[in-house]
């Protein structure tokens, strides 16, 4: 029931299903359009992390001094290097590619029902304030002759999370990577996260969470597939 050929909701609402199908195909093609590596990705793939840590550590010492602190006092002497190493590690996803993360774990398999991996732990850094946002990610796809090793879905999510991010882009990047990796009938991704930039400062909305979703292929064109996905992850009201 996942061939994405029927879209009863568009007919019931009196919309032109064929025209909507063209619009959806055009939107999906834009989302899946391959993009060249960014300058940051190319630089990180070239290595040089030791020099990068040294440069960042010097900048952190300057920041500590600007805050009125003494970077040489016992509690802060190693802080610049620790923070530099943390930032390099938490942005290590720039240096990875989907191909290296998958490591050949794409398998021919005659299976065409939904595959769902729920509650993947996710940790990232908000690019606006460089503080963490964290939560969980749910990934689903309907295969079309090829399946991924299940752990690779979590690896793809981690690769894109270990960058300076916004949650909306992170969600779309994960969905697009899965779509490109196995060319399935469709992909659905939901990310639920708490943003420390909202909890620690500004609104101080300590109990808030942000939910984003990306649906491609049959998950976009077939409401029944969307319904099944959101029900599988315990979010039927997102249908």
JSON list of C-alpha atoms in Angstrom, two decimals:
[
{"chain": "A", "resi": 1, "resn": "UNK", "atom": "CA", "xyz": [0.00, 0.00, 0.00]},
{"chain": "A", "resi": 2, "resn": "UNK", "atom": "CA", "xyz": [3.02, 2.36, -0.45]},
{"chain": "A", "resi": 3, "resn": "UNK", "atom": "CA", "xyz": [3.22, 2.81, -4.22]},
{"chain": "A", "resi": 4, "resn": "UNK", "atom": "CA", "xyz": [2.22, 6.47, -3.93]},
{"chain": "A", "resi": 5, "resn": "UNK", "atom": "CA", "xyz": [-0.01, 6.17, -7.03]},
{"chain": "A", "resi": 6, "resn": "UNK", "atom": "CA", "xyz": [-3.20, 7.22, -5.27]},
{"chain": "A", "resi": 7, "resn": "UNK", "atom": "CA", "xyz": [-3.91, 10.48, -3.53]},
{"chain": "A", "resi": 8, "resn": "UNK", "atom": "CA", "xyz": [-7.54, 10.31, -2.53]},
{"chain": "A", "resi": 9, "resn": "UNK", "atom": "CA", "xyz": [-7.35, 13.52, -0.48]},
{"chain": "A", "resi": 10, "resn": "UNK", "atom": "CA", "xyz": [-6.65, 15.67, -3.55]},
{"chain": "A", "resi": 11, "resn": "UNK", "atom": "CA", "xyz": [-9.64, 14.24, -5.39]},
{"chain": "A", "resi": 12, "resn": "UNK", "atom": "CA", "xyz": [-11.94, 14.61, -2.41]},
{"chain": "A", "resi": 13, "resn": "UNK", "atom": "CA", "xyz": [-11.00, 18.26, -2.05]},
{"chain": "A", "resi": 14, "resn": "UNK", "atom": "CA", "xyz": [-11.69, 18.94, -5.72]},
{"chain": "A", "resi": 15, "resn": "UNK", "atom": "CA", "xyz": [-8.06, 19.71, -6.57]},
{"chain": "A", "resi": 16, "resn": "UNK", "atom": "CA", "xyz": [-6.42, 18.75, -9.82]},
{"chain": "A", "resi": 17, "resn": "UNK", "atom": "CA", "xyz": [-4.45, 15.69, -8.69]},
{"chain": "A", "resi": 18, "resn": "UNK", "atom": "CA", "xyz": [-2.34, 15.65, -11.84]},
{"chain": "A", "resi": 19, "resn": "UNK", "atom": "CA", "xyz": [-1.30, 19.26, -11.47]},
{"chain": "A", "resi": 20, "resn": "UNK", "atom": "CA", "xyz": [-0.54, 18.73, -7.79]},
{"chain": "A", "resi": 21, "resn": "UNK", "atom": "CA", "xyz": [1.56, 15.71, -8.74]},
{"chain": "A", "resi": 22, "resn": "UNK", "atom": "CA", "xyz": [3.63, 17.88, -11.08]},
{"chain": "A", "resi": 23, "resn": "UNK", "atom": "CA", "xyz": [4.08, 20.46, -8.34]},
{"chain": "A", "resi": 24, "resn": "UNK", "atom": "CA", "xyz": [5.19, 17.81, -5.87]},
{"chain": "A", "resi": 25, "resn": "UNK", "atom": "CA", "xyz": [7.61, 16.27, -8.35]},
{"chain": "A", "resi": 26, "resn": "UNK", "atom": "CA", "xyz": [9.08, 19.69, -9.05]},
{"chain": "A", "resi": 27, "resn": "UNK", "atom": "CA", "xyz": [9.45, 20.41, -5.31]},
{"chain": "A", "resi": 28, "resn": "UNK", "atom": "CA", "xyz": [11.10, 17.03, -4.68]},
{"chain": "A", "resi": 29, "resn": "UNK", "atom": "CA", "xyz": [13.51, 17.53, -7.58]},
{"chain": "A", "resi": 30, "resn": "UNK", "atom": "CA", "xyz": [14.57, 20.85, -6.08]},
{"chain": "A", "resi": 31, "resn": "UNK", "atom": "CA", "xyz": [15.13, 19.29, -2.66]},
{"chain": "A", "resi": 32, "resn": "UNK", "atom": "CA", "xyz": [17.11, 16.39, -4.14]},
{"chain": "A", "resi": 33, "resn": "UNK", "atom": "CA", "xyz": [19.22, 18.49, -6.52]},
{"chain": "A", "resi": 34, "resn": "UNK", "atom": "CA", "xyz": [22.85, 17.55, -5.76]},
{"chain": "A", "resi": 35, "resn": "UNK", "atom": "CA", "xyz": [24.89, 20.42, -4.38]},
{"chain": "A", "resi": 36, "resn": "UNK", "atom": "CA", "xyz": [28.66, 20.76, -4.56]},
{"chain": "A", "resi": 37, "resn": "UNK", "atom": "CA", "xyz": [30.71, 20.67, -1.33]},
{"chain": "A", "resi": 38, "resn": "UNK", "atom": "CA", "xyz": [30.86, 23.97, 0.51]},
{"chain": "A", "resi": 39, "resn": "UNK", "atom": "CA", "xyz": [34.15, 25.73, 1.17]},
{"chain": "A", "resi": 40, "resn": "UNK", "atom": "CA", "xyz": [33.90, 24.66, 4.83]},
{"chain": "A", "resi": 41, "resn": "UNK", "atom": "CA", "xyz": [33.36, 21.01, 3.89]},
{"chain": "A", "resi": 42, "resn": "UNK", "atom": "CA", "xyz": [36.35, 21.03, 1.54]},
{"chain": "A", "resi": 43, "resn": "UNK", "atom": "CA", "xyz": [38.57, 22.65, 4.16]},
{"chain": "A", "resi": 44, "resn": "UNK", "atom": "CA", "xyz": [37.58, 20.18, 6.88]},
{"chain": "A", "resi": 45, "resn": "UNK", "atom": "CA", "xyz": [38.03, 17.20, 4.58]},
{"chain": "A", "resi": 46, "resn": "UNK", "atom": "CA", "xyz": [41.60, 18.37, 3.96]},
{"chain": "A", "resi": 47, "resn": "UNK", "atom": "CA", "xyz": [42.48, 17.81, 7.63]},
{"chain": "A", "resi": 48, "resn": "UNK", "atom": "CA", "xyz": [44.56, 20.20, 9.73]},
{"chain": "A", "resi": 49, "resn": "UNK", "atom": "CA", "xyz": [42.57, 19.85, 12.94]},
{"chain": "A", "resi": 50, "resn": "UNK", "atom": "CA", "xyz": [45.61, 20.36, 15.19]},
{"chain": "A", "resi": 51, "resn": "UNK", "atom": "CA", "xyz": [46.28, 23.79, 13.69]},
{"chain": "A", "resi": 52, "resn": "UNK", "atom": "CA", "xyz": [42.57, 24.55, 13.85]},
{"chain": "A", "resi": 53, "resn": "UNK", "atom": "CA", "xyz": [42.48, 23.76, 17.58]},
{"chain": "A", "resi": 54, "resn": "UNK", "atom": "CA", "xyz": [45.44, 26.06, 18.21]},
{"chain": "A", "resi": 55, "resn": "UNK", "atom": "CA", "xyz": [43.81, 28.93, 16.32]},
{"chain": "A", "resi": 56, "resn": "UNK", "atom": "CA", "xyz": [40.48, 28.53, 18.13]},
{"chain": "A", "resi": 57, "resn": "UNK", "atom": "CA", "xyz": [42.21, 28.24, 21.53]},
{"chain": "A", "resi": 58, "resn": "UNK", "atom": "CA", "xyz": [43.92, 31.58, 20.97]},
{"chain": "A", "resi": 59, "resn": "UNK", "atom": "CA", "xyz": [40.60, 33.18, 20.11]},
{"chain": "A", "resi": 60, "resn": "UNK", "atom": "CA", "xyz": [38.98, 31.71, 23.23]},
{"chain": "A", "resi": 61, "resn": "UNK", "atom": "CA", "xyz": [41.76, 33.18, 25.40]},
{"chain": "A", "resi": 62, "resn": "UNK", "atom": "CA", "xyz": [40.98, 36.57, 23.89]},
{"chain": "A", "resi": 63, "resn": "UNK", "atom": "CA", "xyz": [37.26, 36.11, 24.62]},
{"chain": "A", "resi": 64, "resn": "UNK", "atom": "CA", "xyz": [37.95, 35.15, 28.25]},
{"chain": "A", "resi": 65, "resn": "UNK", "atom": "CA", "xyz": [40.06, 38.26, 28.67]},
{"chain": "A", "resi": 66, "resn": "UNK", "atom": "CA", "xyz": [37.33, 40.41, 27.11]},
{"chain": "A", "resi": 67, "resn": "UNK", "atom": "CA", "xyz": [34.88, 38.99, 29.67]},
{"chain": "A", "resi": 68, "resn": "UNK", "atom": "CA", "xyz": [37.15, 40.31, 32.42]},
{"chain": "A", "resi": 69, "resn": "UNK", "atom": "CA", "xyz": [38.53, 36.89, 33.33]},
{"chain": "A", "resi": 70, "resn": "UNK", "atom": "CA", "xyz": [42.16, 35.89, 33.73]},
{"chain": "A", "resi": 71, "resn": "UNK", "atom": "CA", "xyz": [42.85, 33.10, 31.21]},
{"chain": "A", "resi": 72, "resn": "UNK", "atom": "CA", "xyz": [45.95, 32.16, 33.22]},
{"chain": "A", "resi": 73, "resn": "UNK", "atom": "CA", "xyz": [44.20, 31.42, 36.50]},
{"chain": "A", "resi": 74, "resn": "UNK", "atom": "CA", "xyz": [44.22, 27.69, 37.44]},
{"chain": "A", "resi": 75, "resn": "UNK", "atom": "CA", "xyz": [40.60, 26.95, 36.53]},
{"chain": "A", "resi": 76, "resn": "UNK", "atom": "CA", "xyz": [40.89, 28.46, 33.06]},
{"chain": "A", "resi": 77, "resn": "UNK", "atom": "CA", "xyz": [44.40, 27.56, 31.93]},
{"chain": "A", "resi": 78, "resn": "UNK", "atom": "CA", "xyz": [43.25, 24.57, 29.88]},
{"chain": "A", "resi": 79, "resn": "UNK", "atom": "CA", "xyz": [39.79, 25.94, 29.02]},
{"chain": "A", "resi": 80, "resn": "UNK", "atom": "CA", "xyz": [40.75, 27.47, 25.64]},
{"chain": "A", "resi": 81, "resn": "UNK", "atom": "CA", "xyz": [42.17, 24.16, 24.40]},
{"chain": "A", "resi": 82, "resn": "UNK", "atom": "CA", "xyz": [39.29, 22.13, 25.83]},
{"chain": "A", "resi": 83, "resn": "UNK", "atom": "CA", "xyz": [36.71, 24.36, 24.17]},
{"chain": "A", "resi": 84, "resn": "UNK", "atom": "CA", "xyz": [38.63, 24.35, 20.91]},
{"chain": "A", "resi": 85, "resn": "UNK", "atom": "CA", "xyz": [38.79, 20.55, 20.87]},
{"chain": "A", "resi": 86, "resn": "UNK", "atom": "CA", "xyz": [35.08, 20.36, 21.71]},
{"chain": "A", "resi": 87, "resn": "UNK", "atom": "CA", "xyz": [34.12, 22.70, 18.86]},
{"chain": "A", "resi": 88, "resn": "UNK", "atom": "CA", "xyz": [36.24, 20.80, 16.35]},
{"chain": "A", "resi": 89, "resn": "UNK", "atom": "CA", "xyz": [34.72, 17.50, 17.47]},
{"chain": "A", "resi": 90, "resn": "UNK", "atom": "CA", "xyz": [31.14, 18.82, 17.49]},
{"chain": "A", "resi": 91, "resn": "UNK", "atom": "CA", "xyz": [31.57, 20.09, 13.92]},
{"chain": "A", "resi": 92, "resn": "UNK", "atom": "CA", "xyz": [33.37, 17.01, 12.58]},
{"chain": "A", "resi": 93, "resn": "UNK", "atom": "CA", "xyz": [30.41, 16.27, 10.30]},
{"chain": "A", "resi": 94, "resn": "UNK", "atom": "CA", "xyz": [31.74, 18.85, 7.85]},
{"chain": "A", "resi": 95, "resn": "UNK", "atom": "CA", "xyz": [34.63, 16.51, 7.12]},
{"chain": "A", "resi": 96, "resn": "UNK", "atom": "CA", "xyz": [32.43, 13.50, 6.31]},
{"chain": "A", "resi": 97, "resn": "UNK", "atom": "CA", "xyz": [30.47, 12.51, 3.24]},
{"chain": "A", "resi": 98, "resn": "UNK", "atom": "CA", "xyz": [27.40, 10.31, 2.92]},
{"chain": "A", "resi": 99, "resn": "UNK", "atom": "CA", "xyz": [29.46, 7.83, 0.90]},
{"chain": "A", "resi": 100, "resn": "UNK", "atom": "CA", "xyz": [32.06, 7.38, 3.66]},
{"chain": "A", "resi": 101, "resn": "UNK", "atom": "CA", "xyz": [29.37, 7.16, 6.34]},
{"chain": "A", "resi": 102, "resn": "UNK", "atom": "CA", "xyz": [27.45, 4.46, 4.45]},
{"chain": "A", "resi": 103, "resn": "UNK", "atom": "CA", "xyz": [30.65, 2.51, 3.75]},
{"chain": "A", "resi": 104, "resn": "UNK", "atom": "CA", "xyz": [28.91, 0.33, 1.17]},
{"chain": "A", "resi": 105, "resn": "UNK", "atom": "CA", "xyz": [26.05, -0.72, 3.47]},
{"chain": "A", "resi": 106, "resn": "UNK", "atom": "CA", "xyz": [23.41, -0.54, 0.72]},
{"chain": "A", "resi": 107, "resn": "UNK", "atom": "CA", "xyz": [21.84, -3.92, -0.04]},
{"chain": "A", "resi": 108, "resn": "UNK", "atom": "CA", "xyz": [19.61, -5.28, -2.77]},
{"chain": "A", "resi": 109, "resn": "UNK", "atom": "CA", "xyz": [16.41, -6.50, -1.10]},
{"chain": "A", "resi": 110, "resn": "UNK", "atom": "CA", "xyz": [12.90, -7.25, -2.38]},
{"chain": "A", "resi": 111, "resn": "UNK", "atom": "CA", "xyz": [11.09, -5.37, 0.38]},
{"chain": "A", "resi": 112, "resn": "UNK", "atom": "CA", "xyz": [8.60, -2.57, -0.22]},
{"chain": "A", "resi": 113, "resn": "UNK", "atom": "CA", "xyz": [7.01, -1.86, 3.17]},
{"chain": "A", "resi": 114, "resn": "UNK", "atom": "CA", "xyz": [7.90, 1.01, 5.47]},
{"chain": "A", "resi": 115, "resn": "UNK", "atom": "CA", "xyz": [11.15, 0.92, 7.46]},
{"chain": "A", "resi": 116, "resn": "UNK", "atom": "CA", "xyz": [11.12, 3.16, 10.55]},
{"chain": "A", "resi": 117, "resn": "UNK", "atom": "CA", "xyz": [13.95, 3.90, 12.99]},
{"chain": "A", "resi": 118, "resn": "UNK", "atom": "CA", "xyz": [12.65, 5.92, 15.92]},
{"chain": "A", "resi": 119, "resn": "UNK", "atom": "CA", "xyz": [14.20, 7.89, 18.76]},
{"chain": "A", "resi": 120, "resn": "UNK", "atom": "CA", "xyz": [17.68, 8.41, 17.31]},
{"chain": "A", "resi": 121, "resn": "UNK", "atom": "CA", "xyz": [19.53, 10.63, 19.81]},
{"chain": "A", "resi": 122, "resn": "UNK", "atom": "CA", "xyz": [20.59, 13.91, 18.22]},
{"chain": "A", "resi": 123, "resn": "UNK", "atom": "CA", "xyz": [23.00, 16.59, 19.44]},
{"chain": "A", "resi": 124, "resn": "UNK", "atom": "CA", "xyz": [23.89, 19.67, 17.44]},
{"chain": "A", "resi": 125, "resn": "UNK", "atom": "CA", "xyz": [25.01, 23.30, 17.74]},
{"chain": "A", "resi": 126, "resn": "UNK", "atom": "CA", "xyz": [22.74, 26.22, 16.85]},
{"chain": "A", "resi": 127, "resn": "UNK", "atom": "CA", "xyz": [24.57, 28.31, 14.27]},
{"chain": "A", "resi": 128, "resn": "UNK", "atom": "CA", "xyz": [23.10, 31.54, 15.64]},
{"chain": "A", "resi": 129, "resn": "UNK", "atom": "CA", "xyz": [24.47, 31.29, 19.20]},
{"chain": "A", "resi": 130, "resn": "UNK", "atom": "CA", "xyz": [26.77, 28.23, 19.06]},
{"chain": "A", "resi": 131, "resn": "UNK", "atom": "CA", "xyz": [24.97, 26.56, 21.96]},
{"chain": "A", "resi": 132, "resn": "UNK", "atom": "CA", "xyz": [23.49, 23.06, 21.88]},
{"chain": "A", "resi": 133, "resn": "UNK", "atom": "CA", "xyz": [20.14, 21.87, 20.70]},
{"chain": "A", "resi": 134, "resn": "UNK", "atom": "CA", "xyz": [19.34, 18.24, 21.31]},
{"chain": "A", "resi": 135, "resn": "UNK", "atom": "CA", "xyz": [16.56, 15.71, 21.09]},
{"chain": "A", "resi": 136, "resn": "UNK", "atom": "CA", "xyz": [15.60, 12.81, 18.88]},
{"chain": "A", "resi": 137, "resn": "UNK", "atom": "CA", "xyz": [15.12, 12.03, 15.24]},
{"chain": "A", "resi": 138, "resn": "UNK", "atom": "CA", "xyz": [12.73, 9.60, 13.52]},
{"chain": "A", "resi": 139, "resn": "UNK", "atom": "CA", "xyz": [13.57, 8.39, 10.02]},
{"chain": "A", "resi": 140, "resn": "UNK", "atom": "CA", "xyz": [11.40, 6.25, 7.72]},
{"chain": "A", "resi": 141, "resn": "UNK", "atom": "CA", "xyz": [11.53, 5.20, 4.10]},
{"chain": "A", "resi": 142, "resn": "UNK", "atom": "CA", "xyz": [9.74, 2.82, 1.76]},
{"chain": "A", "resi": 143, "resn": "UNK", "atom": "CA", "xyz": [12.35, 0.81, -0.20]},
{"chain": "A", "resi": 144, "resn": "UNK", "atom": "CA", "xyz": [12.33, 0.26, -3.92]},
{"chain": "A", "resi": 145, "resn": "UNK", "atom": "CA", "xyz": [14.71, -2.67, -4.31]},
{"chain": "A", "resi": 146, "resn": "UNK", "atom": "CA", "xyz": [17.47, -1.40, -2.00]},
{"chain": "A", "resi": 147, "resn": "UNK", "atom": "CA", "xyz": [17.76, -1.06, 1.78]},
{"chain": "A", "resi": 148, "resn": "UNK", "atom": "CA", "xyz": [20.25, 0.62, 4.10]},
{"chain": "A", "resi": 149, "resn": "UNK", "atom": "CA", "xyz": [22.00, -0.95, 7.06]},
{"chain": "A", "resi": 150, "resn": "UNK", "atom": "CA", "xyz": [19.84, 0.29, 9.95]},
{"chain": "A", "resi": 151, "resn": "UNK", "atom": "CA", "xyz": [22.72, 1.85, 11.86]},
{"chain": "A", "resi": 152, "resn": "UNK", "atom": "CA", "xyz": [23.51, 3.98, 8.81]},
{"chain": "A", "resi": 153, "resn": "UNK", "atom": "CA", "xyz": [20.32, 5.98, 9.28]},
{"chain": "A", "resi": 154, "resn": "UNK", "atom": "CA", "xyz": [21.63, 7.05, 12.69]},
{"chain": "A", "resi": 155, "resn": "UNK", "atom": "CA", "xyz": [25.06, 7.75, 11.17]},
{"chain": "A", "resi": 156, "resn": "UNK", "atom": "CA", "xyz": [23.54, 10.01, 8.52]},
{"chain": "A", "resi": 157, "resn": "UNK", "atom": "CA", "xyz": [21.65, 11.94, 11.19]},
{"chain": "A", "resi": 158, "resn": "UNK", "atom": "CA", "xyz": [24.81, 12.30, 13.28]},
{"chain": "A", "resi": 159, "resn": "UNK", "atom": "CA", "xyz": [26.88, 13.47, 10.30]},
{"chain": "A", "resi": 160, "resn": "UNK", "atom": "CA", "xyz": [24.56, 16.38, 9.62]},
{"chain": "A", "resi": 161, "resn": "UNK", "atom": "CA", "xyz": [24.03, 17.14, 13.32]},
{"chain": "A", "resi": 162, "resn": "UNK", "atom": "CA", "xyz": [27.78, 17.57, 13.89]},
{"chain": "A", "resi": 163, "resn": "UNK", "atom": "CA", "xyz": [27.81, 20.95, 12.16]},
{"chain": "A", "resi": 164, "resn": "UNK", "atom": "CA", "xyz": [26.63, 24.44, 12.95]},
{"chain": "A", "resi": 165, "resn": "UNK", "atom": "CA", "xyz": [22.97, 23.99, 12.17]},
{"chain": "A", "resi": 166, "resn": "UNK", "atom": "CA", "xyz": [19.40, 25.15, 12.18]},
{"chain": "A", "resi": 167, "resn": "UNK", "atom": "CA", "xyz": [16.88, 22.41, 12.88]},
{"chain": "A", "resi": 168, "resn": "UNK", "atom": "CA", "xyz": [14.90, 23.03, 9.71]},
{"chain": "A", "resi": 169, "resn": "UNK", "atom": "CA", "xyz": [17.92, 22.52, 7.45]},
{"chain": "A", "resi": 170, "resn": "UNK", "atom": "CA", "xyz": [19.13, 19.53, 9.46]},
{"chain": "A", "resi": 171, "resn": "UNK", "atom": "CA", "xyz": [15.78, 17.78, 8.97]},
{"chain": "A", "resi": 172, "resn": "UNK", "atom": "CA", "xyz": [15.80, 18.34, 5.22]},
{"chain": "A", "resi": 173, "resn": "UNK", "atom": "CA", "xyz": [19.44, 17.28, 4.83]},
{"chain": "A", "resi": 174, "resn": "UNK", "atom": "CA", "xyz": [18.79, 13.95, 6.55]},
{"chain": "A", "resi": 175, "resn": "UNK", "atom": "CA", "xyz": [15.76, 13.26, 4.35]},
{"chain": "A", "resi": 176, "resn": "UNK", "atom": "CA", "xyz": [17.58, 14.18, 1.18]},
{"chain": "A", "resi": 177, "resn": "UNK", "atom": "CA", "xyz": [20.60, 12.02, 2.06]},
{"chain": "A", "resi": 178, "resn": "UNK", "atom": "CA", "xyz": [18.42, 8.94, 2.57]},
{"chain": "A", "resi": 179, "resn": "UNK", "atom": "CA", "xyz": [16.56, 9.66, -0.67]},
{"chain": "A", "resi": 180, "resn": "UNK", "atom": "CA", "xyz": [19.81, 9.96, -2.60]},
{"chain": "A", "resi": 181, "resn": "UNK", "atom": "CA", "xyz": [21.38, 6.91, -0.96]},
{"chain": "A", "resi": 182, "resn": "UNK", "atom": "CA", "xyz": [18.81, 4.26, -1.93]},
{"chain": "A", "resi": 183, "resn": "UNK", "atom": "CA", "xyz": [16.33, 6.01, -4.26]},
{"chain": "A", "resi": 184, "resn": "UNK", "atom": "CA", "xyz": [13.32, 4.75, -2.27]},
{"chain": "A", "resi": 185, "resn": "UNK", "atom": "CA", "xyz": [9.65, 5.36, -3.01]},
{"chain": "A", "resi": 186, "resn": "UNK", "atom": "CA", "xyz": [9.71, 8.02, -0.31]},
{"chain": "A", "resi": 187, "resn": "UNK", "atom": "CA", "xyz": [11.30, 9.31, 2.89]},
{"chain": "A", "resi": 188, "resn": "UNK", "atom": "CA", "xyz": [9.95, 10.88, 6.06]},
{"chain": "A", "resi": 189, "resn": "UNK", "atom": "CA", "xyz": [11.98, 12.56, 8.82]},
{"chain": "A", "resi": 190, "resn": "UNK", "atom": "CA", "xyz": [10.83, 14.20, 12.05]},
{"chain": "A", "resi": 191, "resn": "UNK", "atom": "CA", "xyz": [13.18, 15.94, 14.48]},
{"chain": "A", "resi": 192, "resn": "UNK", "atom": "CA", "xyz": [12.10, 16.94, 17.99]},
{"chain": "A", "resi": 193, "resn": "UNK", "atom": "CA", "xyz": [14.59, 19.12, 19.87]},
{"chain": "A", "resi": 194, "resn": "UNK", "atom": "CA", "xyz": [15.13, 21.44, 22.82]},
{"chain": "A", "resi": 195, "resn": "UNK", "atom": "CA", "xyz": [17.17, 24.55, 22.04]},
{"chain": "A", "resi": 196, "resn": "UNK", "atom": "CA", "xyz": [19.40, 25.92, 24.77]},
{"chain": "A", "resi": 197, "resn": "UNK", "atom": "CA", "xyz": [19.35, 29.34, 23.08]},
{"chain": "A", "resi": 198, "resn": "UNK", "atom": "CA", "xyz": [15.66, 29.46, 24.04]},
{"chain": "A", "resi": 199, "resn": "UNK", "atom": "CA", "xyz": [16.15, 28.00, 27.52]},
{"chain": "A", "resi": 200, "resn": "UNK", "atom": "CA", "xyz": [19.26, 29.88, 28.73]},
{"chain": "A", "resi": 201, "resn": "UNK", "atom": "CA", "xyz": [18.59, 33.33, 27.29]},
{"chain": "A", "resi": 202, "resn": "UNK", "atom": "CA", "xyz": [15.90, 35.43, 25.66]},
{"chain": "A", "resi": 203, "resn": "UNK", "atom": "CA", "xyz": [12.47, 33.90, 26.23]},
{"chain": "A", "resi": 204, "resn": "UNK", "atom": "CA", "xyz": [13.86, 31.32, 28.71]},
{"chain": "A", "resi": 205, "resn": "UNK", "atom": "CA", "xyz": [11.23, 28.88, 27.49]},
{"chain": "A", "resi": 206, "resn": "UNK", "atom": "CA", "xyz": [12.57, 25.98, 29.51]},
{"chain": "A", "resi": 207, "resn": "UNK", "atom": "CA", "xyz": [9.75, 23.55, 28.72]},
{"chain": "A", "resi": 208, "resn": "UNK", "atom": "CA", "xyz": [9.53, 24.22, 24.98]},
{"chain": "A", "resi": 209, "resn": "UNK", "atom": "CA", "xyz": [10.46, 21.86, 22.18]},
{"chain": "A", "resi": 210, "resn": "UNK", "atom": "CA", "xyz": [10.63, 22.36, 18.43]},
{"chain": "A", "resi": 211, "resn": "UNK", "atom": "CA", "xyz": [9.31, 19.80, 15.94]},
{"chain": "A", "resi": 212, "resn": "UNK", "atom": "CA", "xyz": [10.27, 19.83, 12.25]},
{"chain": "A", "resi": 213, "resn": "UNK", "atom": "CA", "xyz": [9.44, 17.39, 9.48]},
{"chain": "A", "resi": 214, "resn": "UNK", "atom": "CA", "xyz": [10.49, 16.64, 5.91]},
{"chain": "A", "resi": 215, "resn": "UNK", "atom": "CA", "xyz": [8.55, 14.35, 3.58]},
{"chain": "A", "resi": 216, "resn": "UNK", "atom": "CA", "xyz": [9.71, 13.33, 0.10]},
{"chain": "A", "resi": 217, "resn": "UNK", "atom": "CA", "xyz": [8.34, 11.09, -2.64]},
{"chain": "A", "resi": 218, "resn": "UNK", "atom": "CA", "xyz": [5.40, 8.92, -1.61]},
{"chain": "A", "resi": 219, "resn": "UNK", "atom": "CA", "xyz": [5.44, 10.42, 1.90]},
{"chain": "A", "resi": 220, "resn": "UNK", "atom": "CA", "xyz": [4.52, 13.73, 0.30]},
{"chain": "A", "resi": 221, "resn": "UNK", "atom": "CA", "xyz": [2.16, 12.47, -2.41]},
{"chain": "A", "resi": 222, "resn": "UNK", "atom": "CA", "xyz": [0.25, 9.76, -0.51]},
{"chain": "A", "resi": 223, "resn": "UNK", "atom": "CA", "xyz": [-1.59, 10.76, 2.64]},
{"chain": "A", "resi": 224, "resn": "UNK", "atom": "CA", "xyz": [-1.92, 7.12, 3.72]},
{"chain": "A", "resi": 225, "resn": "UNK", "atom": "CA", "xyz": [1.86, 6.76, 3.79]},
{"chain": "A", "resi": 226, "resn": "UNK", "atom": "CA", "xyz": [2.22, 9.96, 5.80]},
{"chain": "A", "resi": 227, "resn": "UNK", "atom": "CA", "xyz": [-0.46, 8.78, 8.20]},
{"chain": "A", "resi": 228, "resn": "UNK", "atom": "CA", "xyz": [1.32, 5.47, 8.75]},
{"chain": "A", "resi": 229, "resn": "UNK", "atom": "CA", "xyz": [4.64, 7.21, 9.35]},
{"chain": "A", "resi": 230, "resn": "UNK", "atom": "CA", "xyz": [3.31, 9.70, 11.88]},
{"chain": "A", "resi": 231, "resn": "UNK", "atom": "CA", "xyz": [1.32, 6.96, 13.63]},
{"chain": "A", "resi": 232, "resn": "UNK", "atom": "CA", "xyz": [4.45, 4.79, 13.85]},
{"chain": "A", "resi": 233, "resn": "UNK", "atom": "CA", "xyz": [6.34, 7.55, 15.64]},
{"chain": "A", "resi": 234, "resn": "UNK", "atom": "CA", "xyz": [3.42, 8.40, 17.92]},
{"chain": "A", "resi": 235, "resn": "UNK", "atom": "CA", "xyz": [2.43, 11.66, 16.23]},
{"chain": "A", "resi": 236, "resn": "UNK", "atom": "CA", "xyz": [-0.90, 10.96, 14.48]},
{"chain": "A", "resi": 237, "resn": "UNK", "atom": "CA", "xyz": [-1.95, 14.62, 14.71]},
{"chain": "A", "resi": 238, "resn": "UNK", "atom": "CA", "xyz": [0.78, 15.66, 12.28]},
{"chain": "A", "resi": 239, "resn": "UNK", "atom": "CA", "xyz": [-1.09, 13.94, 9.43]}
]
